[in-house]
Coordinates of C-alpha atoms in Angstrom, one line a residue:
X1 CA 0.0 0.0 0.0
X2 CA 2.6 2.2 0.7
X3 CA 6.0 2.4 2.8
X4 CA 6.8 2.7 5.8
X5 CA 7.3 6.1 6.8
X6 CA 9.8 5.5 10.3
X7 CA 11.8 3.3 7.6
X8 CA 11.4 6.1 4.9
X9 CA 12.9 9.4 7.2
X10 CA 17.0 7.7 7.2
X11 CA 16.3 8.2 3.3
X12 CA 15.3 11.8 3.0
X13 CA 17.6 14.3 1.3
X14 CA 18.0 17.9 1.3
X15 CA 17.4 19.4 -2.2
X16 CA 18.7 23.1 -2.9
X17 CA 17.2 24.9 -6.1
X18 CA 18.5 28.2 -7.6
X19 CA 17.0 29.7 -10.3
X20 CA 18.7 28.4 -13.4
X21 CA 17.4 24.6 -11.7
X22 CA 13.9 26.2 -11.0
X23 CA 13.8 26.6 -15.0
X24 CA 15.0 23.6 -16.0
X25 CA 12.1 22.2 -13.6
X26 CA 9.8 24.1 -15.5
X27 CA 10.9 23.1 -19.0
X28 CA 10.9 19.4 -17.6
X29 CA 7.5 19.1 -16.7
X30 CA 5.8 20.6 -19.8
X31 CA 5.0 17.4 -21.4
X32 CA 3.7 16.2 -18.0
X33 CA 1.4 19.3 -17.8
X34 CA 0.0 19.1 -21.6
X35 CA -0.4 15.1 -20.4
X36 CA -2.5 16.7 -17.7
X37 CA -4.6 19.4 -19.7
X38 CA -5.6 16.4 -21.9
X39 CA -6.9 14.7 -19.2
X40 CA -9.4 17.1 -18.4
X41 CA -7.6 19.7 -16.1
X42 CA -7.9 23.3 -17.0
X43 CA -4.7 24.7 -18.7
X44 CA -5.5 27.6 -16.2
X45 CA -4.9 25.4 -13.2
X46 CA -2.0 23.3 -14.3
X47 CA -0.5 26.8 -15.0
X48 CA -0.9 27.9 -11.6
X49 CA 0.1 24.5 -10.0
X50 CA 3.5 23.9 -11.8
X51 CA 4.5 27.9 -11.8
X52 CA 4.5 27.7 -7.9
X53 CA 8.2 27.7 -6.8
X54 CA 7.7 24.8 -4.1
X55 CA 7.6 22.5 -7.8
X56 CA 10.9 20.6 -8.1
X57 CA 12.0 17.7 -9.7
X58 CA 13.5 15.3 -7.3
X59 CA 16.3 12.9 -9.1
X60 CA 17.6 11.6 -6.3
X61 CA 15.1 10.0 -4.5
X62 CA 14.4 7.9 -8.0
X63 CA 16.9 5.2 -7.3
X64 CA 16.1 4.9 -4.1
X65 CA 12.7 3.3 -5.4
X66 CA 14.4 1.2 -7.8
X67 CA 16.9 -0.4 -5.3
X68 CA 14.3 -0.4 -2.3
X69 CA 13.8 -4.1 -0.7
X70 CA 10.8 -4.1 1.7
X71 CA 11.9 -7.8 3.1
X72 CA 15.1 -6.1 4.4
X73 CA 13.9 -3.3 6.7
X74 CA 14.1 -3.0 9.8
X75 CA 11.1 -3.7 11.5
X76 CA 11.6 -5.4 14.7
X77 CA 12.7 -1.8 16.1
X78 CA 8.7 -1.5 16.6
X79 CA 8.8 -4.2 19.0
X80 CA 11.2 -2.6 21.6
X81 CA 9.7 -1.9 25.1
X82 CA 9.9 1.8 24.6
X83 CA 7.8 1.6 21.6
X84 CA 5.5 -0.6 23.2
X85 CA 5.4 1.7 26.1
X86 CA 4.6 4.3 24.4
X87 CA 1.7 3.0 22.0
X88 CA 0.1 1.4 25.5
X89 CA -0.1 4.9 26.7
X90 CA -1.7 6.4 23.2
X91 CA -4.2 3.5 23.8
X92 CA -4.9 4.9 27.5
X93 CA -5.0 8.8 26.1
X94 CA -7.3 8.6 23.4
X95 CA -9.6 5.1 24.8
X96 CA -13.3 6.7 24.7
X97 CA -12.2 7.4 20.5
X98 CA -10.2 3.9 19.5
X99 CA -13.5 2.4 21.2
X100 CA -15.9 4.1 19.1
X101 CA -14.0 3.5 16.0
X102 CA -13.2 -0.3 16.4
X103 CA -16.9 -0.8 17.5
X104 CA -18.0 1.5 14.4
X105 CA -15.7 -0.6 12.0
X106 CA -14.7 -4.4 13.7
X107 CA -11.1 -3.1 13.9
X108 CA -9.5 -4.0 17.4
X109 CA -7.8 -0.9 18.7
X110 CA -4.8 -2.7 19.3
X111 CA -4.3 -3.0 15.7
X112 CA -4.9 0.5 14.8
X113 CA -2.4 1.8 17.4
X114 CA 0.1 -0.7 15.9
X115 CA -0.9 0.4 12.4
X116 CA -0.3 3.7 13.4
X117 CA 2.6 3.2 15.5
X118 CA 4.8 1.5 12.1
X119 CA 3.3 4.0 9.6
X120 CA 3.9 7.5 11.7
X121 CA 4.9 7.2 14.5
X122 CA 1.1 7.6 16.2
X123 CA 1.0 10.7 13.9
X124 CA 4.3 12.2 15.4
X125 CA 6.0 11.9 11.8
X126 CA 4.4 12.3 8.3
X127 CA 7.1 12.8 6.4
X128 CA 9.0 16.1 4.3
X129 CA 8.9 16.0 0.9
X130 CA 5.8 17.4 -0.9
X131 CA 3.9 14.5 -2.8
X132 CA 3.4 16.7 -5.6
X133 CA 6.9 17.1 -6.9
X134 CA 7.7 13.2 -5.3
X135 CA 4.6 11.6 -7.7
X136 CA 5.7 14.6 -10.7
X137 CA 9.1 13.0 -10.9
X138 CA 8.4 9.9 -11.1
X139 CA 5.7 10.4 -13.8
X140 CA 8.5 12.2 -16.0
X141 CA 10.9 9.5 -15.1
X142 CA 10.4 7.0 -17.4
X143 CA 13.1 8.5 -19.2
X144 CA 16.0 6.7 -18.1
X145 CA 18.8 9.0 -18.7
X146 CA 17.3 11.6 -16.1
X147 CA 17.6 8.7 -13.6
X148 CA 20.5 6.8 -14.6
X149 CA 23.3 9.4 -13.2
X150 CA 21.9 9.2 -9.8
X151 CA 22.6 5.5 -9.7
X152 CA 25.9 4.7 -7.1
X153 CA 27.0 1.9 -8.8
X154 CA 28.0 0.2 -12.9
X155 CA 24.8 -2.3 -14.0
X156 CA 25.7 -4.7 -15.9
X157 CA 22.9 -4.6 -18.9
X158 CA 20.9 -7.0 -18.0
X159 CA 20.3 -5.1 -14.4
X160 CA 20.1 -1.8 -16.1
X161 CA 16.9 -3.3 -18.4
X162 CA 15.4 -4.5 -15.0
X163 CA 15.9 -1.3 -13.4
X164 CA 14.5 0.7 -16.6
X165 CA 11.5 -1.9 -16.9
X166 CA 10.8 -1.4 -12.9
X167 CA 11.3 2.5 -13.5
X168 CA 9.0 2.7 -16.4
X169 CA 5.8 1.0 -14.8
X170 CA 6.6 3.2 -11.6
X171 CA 6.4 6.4 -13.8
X172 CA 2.9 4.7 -15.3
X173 CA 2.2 4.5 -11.7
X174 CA 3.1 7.9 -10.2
X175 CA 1.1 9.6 -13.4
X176 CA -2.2 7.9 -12.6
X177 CA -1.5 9.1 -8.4
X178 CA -0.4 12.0 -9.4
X179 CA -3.7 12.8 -11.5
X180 CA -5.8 11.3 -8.3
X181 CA -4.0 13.7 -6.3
X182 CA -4.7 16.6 -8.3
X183 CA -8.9 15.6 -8.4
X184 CA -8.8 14.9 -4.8
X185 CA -7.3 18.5 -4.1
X186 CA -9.9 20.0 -6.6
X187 CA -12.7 18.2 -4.4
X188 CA -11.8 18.8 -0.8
X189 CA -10.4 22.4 -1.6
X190 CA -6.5 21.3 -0.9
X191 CA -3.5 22.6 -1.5
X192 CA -1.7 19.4 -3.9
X193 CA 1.8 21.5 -2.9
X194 CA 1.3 21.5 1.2
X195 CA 0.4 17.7 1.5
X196 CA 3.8 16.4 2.9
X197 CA 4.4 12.6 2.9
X198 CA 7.2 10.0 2.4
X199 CA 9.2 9.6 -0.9
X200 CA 7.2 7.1 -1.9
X201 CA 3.7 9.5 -2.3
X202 CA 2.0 8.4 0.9
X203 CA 0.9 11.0 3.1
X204 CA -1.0 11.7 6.5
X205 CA -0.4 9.9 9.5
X206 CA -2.0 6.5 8.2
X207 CA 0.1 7.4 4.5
X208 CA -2.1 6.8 1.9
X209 CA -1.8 8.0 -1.4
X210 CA -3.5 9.7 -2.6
X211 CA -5.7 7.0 -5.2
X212 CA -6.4 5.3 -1.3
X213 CA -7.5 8.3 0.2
X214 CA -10.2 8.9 -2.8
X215 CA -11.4 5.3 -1.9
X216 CA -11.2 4.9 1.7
X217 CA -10.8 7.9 3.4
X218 CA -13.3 9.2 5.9
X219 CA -14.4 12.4 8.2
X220 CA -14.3 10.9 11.4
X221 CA -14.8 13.9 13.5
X222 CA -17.6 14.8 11.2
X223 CA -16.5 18.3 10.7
X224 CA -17.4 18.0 7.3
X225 CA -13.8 17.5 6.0
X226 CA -11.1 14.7 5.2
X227 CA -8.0 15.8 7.3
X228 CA -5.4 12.9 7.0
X229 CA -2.9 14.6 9.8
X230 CA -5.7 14.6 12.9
X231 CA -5.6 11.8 14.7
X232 CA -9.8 11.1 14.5
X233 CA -10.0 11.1 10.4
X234 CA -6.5 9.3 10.2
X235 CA -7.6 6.2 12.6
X236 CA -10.8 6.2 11.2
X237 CA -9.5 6.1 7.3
X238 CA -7.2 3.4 8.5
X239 CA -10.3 1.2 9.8
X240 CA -12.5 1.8 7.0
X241 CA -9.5 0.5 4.8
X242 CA -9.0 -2.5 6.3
X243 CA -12.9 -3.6 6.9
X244 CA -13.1 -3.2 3.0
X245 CA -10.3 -5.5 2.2
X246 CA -12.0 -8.0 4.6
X247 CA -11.2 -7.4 8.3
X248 CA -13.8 -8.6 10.4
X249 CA -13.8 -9.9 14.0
X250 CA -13.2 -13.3 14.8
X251 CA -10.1 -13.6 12.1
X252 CA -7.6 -15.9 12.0
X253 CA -3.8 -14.4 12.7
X254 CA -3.2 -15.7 8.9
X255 CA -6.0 -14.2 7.5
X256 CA -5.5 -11.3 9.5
X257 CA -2.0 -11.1 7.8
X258 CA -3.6 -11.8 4.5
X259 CA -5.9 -8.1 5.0
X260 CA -2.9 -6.3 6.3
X261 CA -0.6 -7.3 3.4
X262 CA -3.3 -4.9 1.2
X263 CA -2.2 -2.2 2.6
X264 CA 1.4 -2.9 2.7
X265 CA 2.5 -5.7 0.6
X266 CA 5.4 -6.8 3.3
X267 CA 4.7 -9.6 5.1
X268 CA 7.2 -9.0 7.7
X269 CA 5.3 -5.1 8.0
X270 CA 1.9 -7.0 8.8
X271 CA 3.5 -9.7 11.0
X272 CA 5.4 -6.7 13.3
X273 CA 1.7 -5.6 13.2
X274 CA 0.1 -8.4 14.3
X275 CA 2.9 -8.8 17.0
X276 CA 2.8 -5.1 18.2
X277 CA -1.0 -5.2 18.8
X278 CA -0.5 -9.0 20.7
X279 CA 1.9 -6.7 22.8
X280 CA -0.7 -4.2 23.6
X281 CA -3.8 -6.4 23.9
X282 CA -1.8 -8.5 26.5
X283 CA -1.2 -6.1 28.6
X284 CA -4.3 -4.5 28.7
X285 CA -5.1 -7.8 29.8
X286 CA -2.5 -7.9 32.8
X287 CA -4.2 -4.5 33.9

């Protein structure tokens, strides 16, 4: 579903753009913006959107999604006592709202906190790039000379037509997000340039991106808006997600597993998961 944002911070990178770089940005992403008038979008918008300064083309972070293996991270660190200790006293501070929600959706609360816990950090951490120019890179990627000078290493050609293959579809991938992103924005009256998220396009504190957030999404404070970075919509949008890819009560670990691996296709992410919220339901059972 997306990546894991705790994971995702050790790879951000600082990006400095002067002027001359700010118009080779521009010049860049004119095919991507005619791409984007023909899809329906006013050529007055676009305009507006991609003449802001915060728009930048990010080349760095693009081999960083080629070489990325989701089996290797780290993800016992959300076992330690101190991050158990810590999601058992979220559970404690906001109990009257995790018990509306998991009675509201068949969610235990448990596995929300840990949901939330792996993915931001109970909404402490979100992320620092702005999706926009992260999901407008990639969709003007699929030229592989813009990506291939960022690349630390010598491919031999066979790796170098894996990479561009795994590049291409990404760039397929990022275009269609990227266009969600924009109708979402136009819907909800947000600001596509102030969502900040992970390098990978997920955003909010349960990171969705933003094709997720058009399909699962919620107001769960019913104020009348979506907001991804309160704690109420973010927990809420998290359970809806995961009673429509099956979640029920009465589940078995595996098919529990099975659900979470929808929204992050990792199975040692969903087994951490599973293991975190066994942490926290115990010892709510001890007390």
């Amino acid at each position: 579903m997306r990546l894991t944002l705790g994971v995702c911070l050790i790879l951000t990178v600082v990006l400095t753009v002067c002027p001359a770089r700010a118009k080779e940005d521009t010049e860049l992403f004119a095919e991507l913006k005619s791409r984007l008038m023909a899809e329906g979008f006013s050529p007055a918008e676009i305009d507006k959107v991609f003449s802001d300064p915060r728009v930048k083309f990010l080349p760095q972070i693009m081999p960083r999604k080629l070489t990325w293996d989701e089996s290797k991270l780290p993800y016992k660190r959300f076992l330690r006592p101190e991050r158990i200790a810590r999601a058992r006293n979220f559970m404690k501070d906001y109990a009257p709202l995790l018990d509306e929600i998991e009675k509201t959706y068949g969610v235990e609360k448990e596995v929300l906190v840990a949901l939330l816990l792996v993915e931001s950090d109970l909404g402490r951490h979100h992320g620092r790039y702005e999706i926009f120019n992260v999901l407008a890179s990639m969709a003007v990627s699929s030229d592989w000379e813009r990506v291939k000078p960022y690349l630390d290493r010598e491919l031999s050609p066979e790796e170098e037509a894996r990479l561009k293959s795994i590049m291409a579809r990404r760039s397929r991938w990022a275009y269609r997000e990227l266009v969600v992103l924009l109708e979402i924005s136009q819907k909800y009256g947000l600001d596509p340039l102030a969502l900040k998220g992970s390098i990978f396009g997920a955003f909010g504190y349960p990171q969705f991106i933003p094709s997720s957030f058009r399909s699962y999404a919620v107001d769960g404070d019913g104020d009348g808006r979506i907001d991804l970075y309160t704690l109420t919509d973010a927990l809420a949008s998290a359970a809806n997600y995961l009673k429509r890819h099956g979640w029920r009560p009465g589940l078995s670990w595996e098919e529990k597993k099975r659900v979470l691996m929808t929204y992050n296709h990792s199975e040692p992410y969903a087994e951490t998961i599973l293991e975190i919220a066994k942490n926290l339901h115990d010892s709510e059972d001890r007390n």
